[in-house]
């Protein structure tokens, strides 16, 4: 069909703030990694690959949340090098 006849679609509506906030997802995901590591410690025969994977996921979740919180605070105070749209 002719592409010139197509009208542009309106932009999609923005997400509600409750769904756009990544903090609950990051915190729940990190907590699940730590619970998995605890479960491997309590119910597993050896720590092994599964235990180290859960431990790594928990540590990386904490580091990732720290970086996210650092960037969010820099954006709130108006730092020029901070990411935008993290409010």
Tab-separated table of C-alpha atoms in Angstrom:
chain	number	residue	atom	x	y	z
A	1	UNK	CA	0.000	0.000	0.000
A	2	UNK	CA	1.036	3.616	-0.231
A	3	UNK	CA	3.225	4.731	2.657
A	4	UNK	CA	2.366	8.409	2.103
A	5	UNK	CA	-1.266	7.778	3.071
A	6	UNK	CA	-0.404	6.385	6.507
A	7	UNK	CA	-1.027	8.739	9.384
A	8	UNK	CA	1.479	8.685	12.263
A	9	UNK	CA	0.312	6.886	15.363
A	10	UNK	CA	-0.042	8.872	18.570
A	11	UNK	CA	2.630	8.193	21.200
A	12	UNK	CA	1.722	5.561	23.786
A	13	UNK	CA	0.626	6.802	27.210
A	14	UNK	CA	3.283	6.916	29.907
A	15	UNK	CA	3.353	4.288	32.623
A	16	UNK	CA	1.883	5.143	36.009
A	17	UNK	CA	4.578	5.997	38.581
A	18	UNK	CA	3.814	2.810	40.503
A	19	UNK	CA	4.815	0.681	37.501
A	20	UNK	CA	7.718	2.867	36.365
A	21	UNK	CA	9.613	2.681	39.671
A	22	UNK	CA	12.328	-0.014	39.421
A	23	UNK	CA	13.193	-0.028	43.138
A	24	UNK	CA	10.673	-2.714	44.229
A	25	UNK	CA	11.757	-5.031	41.424
A	26	UNK	CA	15.444	-4.625	42.262
A	27	UNK	CA	14.879	-5.152	45.989
A	28	UNK	CA	12.629	-8.193	45.532
A	29	UNK	CA	15.014	-9.728	43.000
A	30	UNK	CA	17.994	-9.233	45.298
A	31	UNK	CA	16.078	-10.678	48.241
A	32	UNK	CA	15.170	-13.738	46.158
A	33	UNK	CA	18.847	-14.331	45.316
A	34	UNK	CA	19.723	-14.176	49.020
A	35	UNK	CA	16.852	-16.516	49.889
A	36	UNK	CA	18.101	-18.910	47.230
A	37	UNK	CA	21.592	-18.826	48.719
A	38	UNK	CA	20.120	-19.493	52.155
A	39	UNK	CA	18.095	-22.379	50.763
A	40	UNK	CA	21.209	-23.894	49.189
A	41	UNK	CA	23.047	-23.569	52.502
A	42	UNK	CA	20.225	-25.163	54.481
A	43	UNK	CA	19.006	-27.864	52.118
A	44	UNK	CA	21.839	-28.498	49.683
A	45	UNK	CA	24.516	-31.135	50.063
A	46	UNK	CA	27.302	-28.804	49.008
A	47	UNK	CA	27.500	-25.127	48.144
A	48	UNK	CA	28.842	-25.709	44.615
A	49	UNK	CA	27.868	-23.815	41.500
A	50	UNK	CA	24.282	-23.200	42.590
A	51	UNK	CA	25.348	-21.596	45.855
A	52	UNK	CA	27.953	-19.374	44.214
A	53	UNK	CA	25.430	-18.325	41.569
A	54	UNK	CA	22.909	-17.276	44.225
A	55	UNK	CA	25.583	-15.508	46.241
A	56	UNK	CA	26.825	-13.657	43.151
A	57	UNK	CA	23.272	-12.626	42.258
A	58	UNK	CA	22.716	-11.204	45.734
A	59	UNK	CA	26.002	-9.299	45.777
A	60	UNK	CA	25.466	-7.916	42.271
A	61	UNK	CA	21.926	-6.884	43.238
A	62	UNK	CA	23.282	-4.877	46.172
A	63	UNK	CA	25.990	-3.282	44.004
A	64	UNK	CA	23.482	-2.502	41.251
A	65	UNK	CA	21.036	-0.910	43.669
A	66	UNK	CA	23.866	1.163	45.151
A	67	UNK	CA	24.817	2.484	41.708
A	68	UNK	CA	21.166	3.165	40.902
A	69	UNK	CA	20.640	5.070	44.168
A	70	UNK	CA	23.865	7.031	43.571
A	71	UNK	CA	22.727	8.056	40.078
A	72	UNK	CA	19.237	8.939	41.318
A	73	UNK	CA	20.627	11.192	44.062
A	74	UNK	CA	22.970	12.870	41.544
A	75	UNK	CA	20.021	13.512	39.224
A	76	UNK	CA	17.978	14.991	42.075
A	77	UNK	CA	20.726	17.403	43.101
A	78	UNK	CA	21.188	18.483	39.463
A	79	UNK	CA	24.586	17.075	38.642
A	80	UNK	CA	25.524	17.613	34.973
A	81	UNK	CA	26.920	14.092	34.577
A	82	UNK	CA	23.938	12.266	36.083
A	83	UNK	CA	21.470	10.256	34.069
A	84	UNK	CA	18.201	11.992	33.300
A	85	UNK	CA	14.693	10.699	34.034
A	86	UNK	CA	15.481	8.824	37.264
A	87	UNK	CA	13.176	10.875	39.504
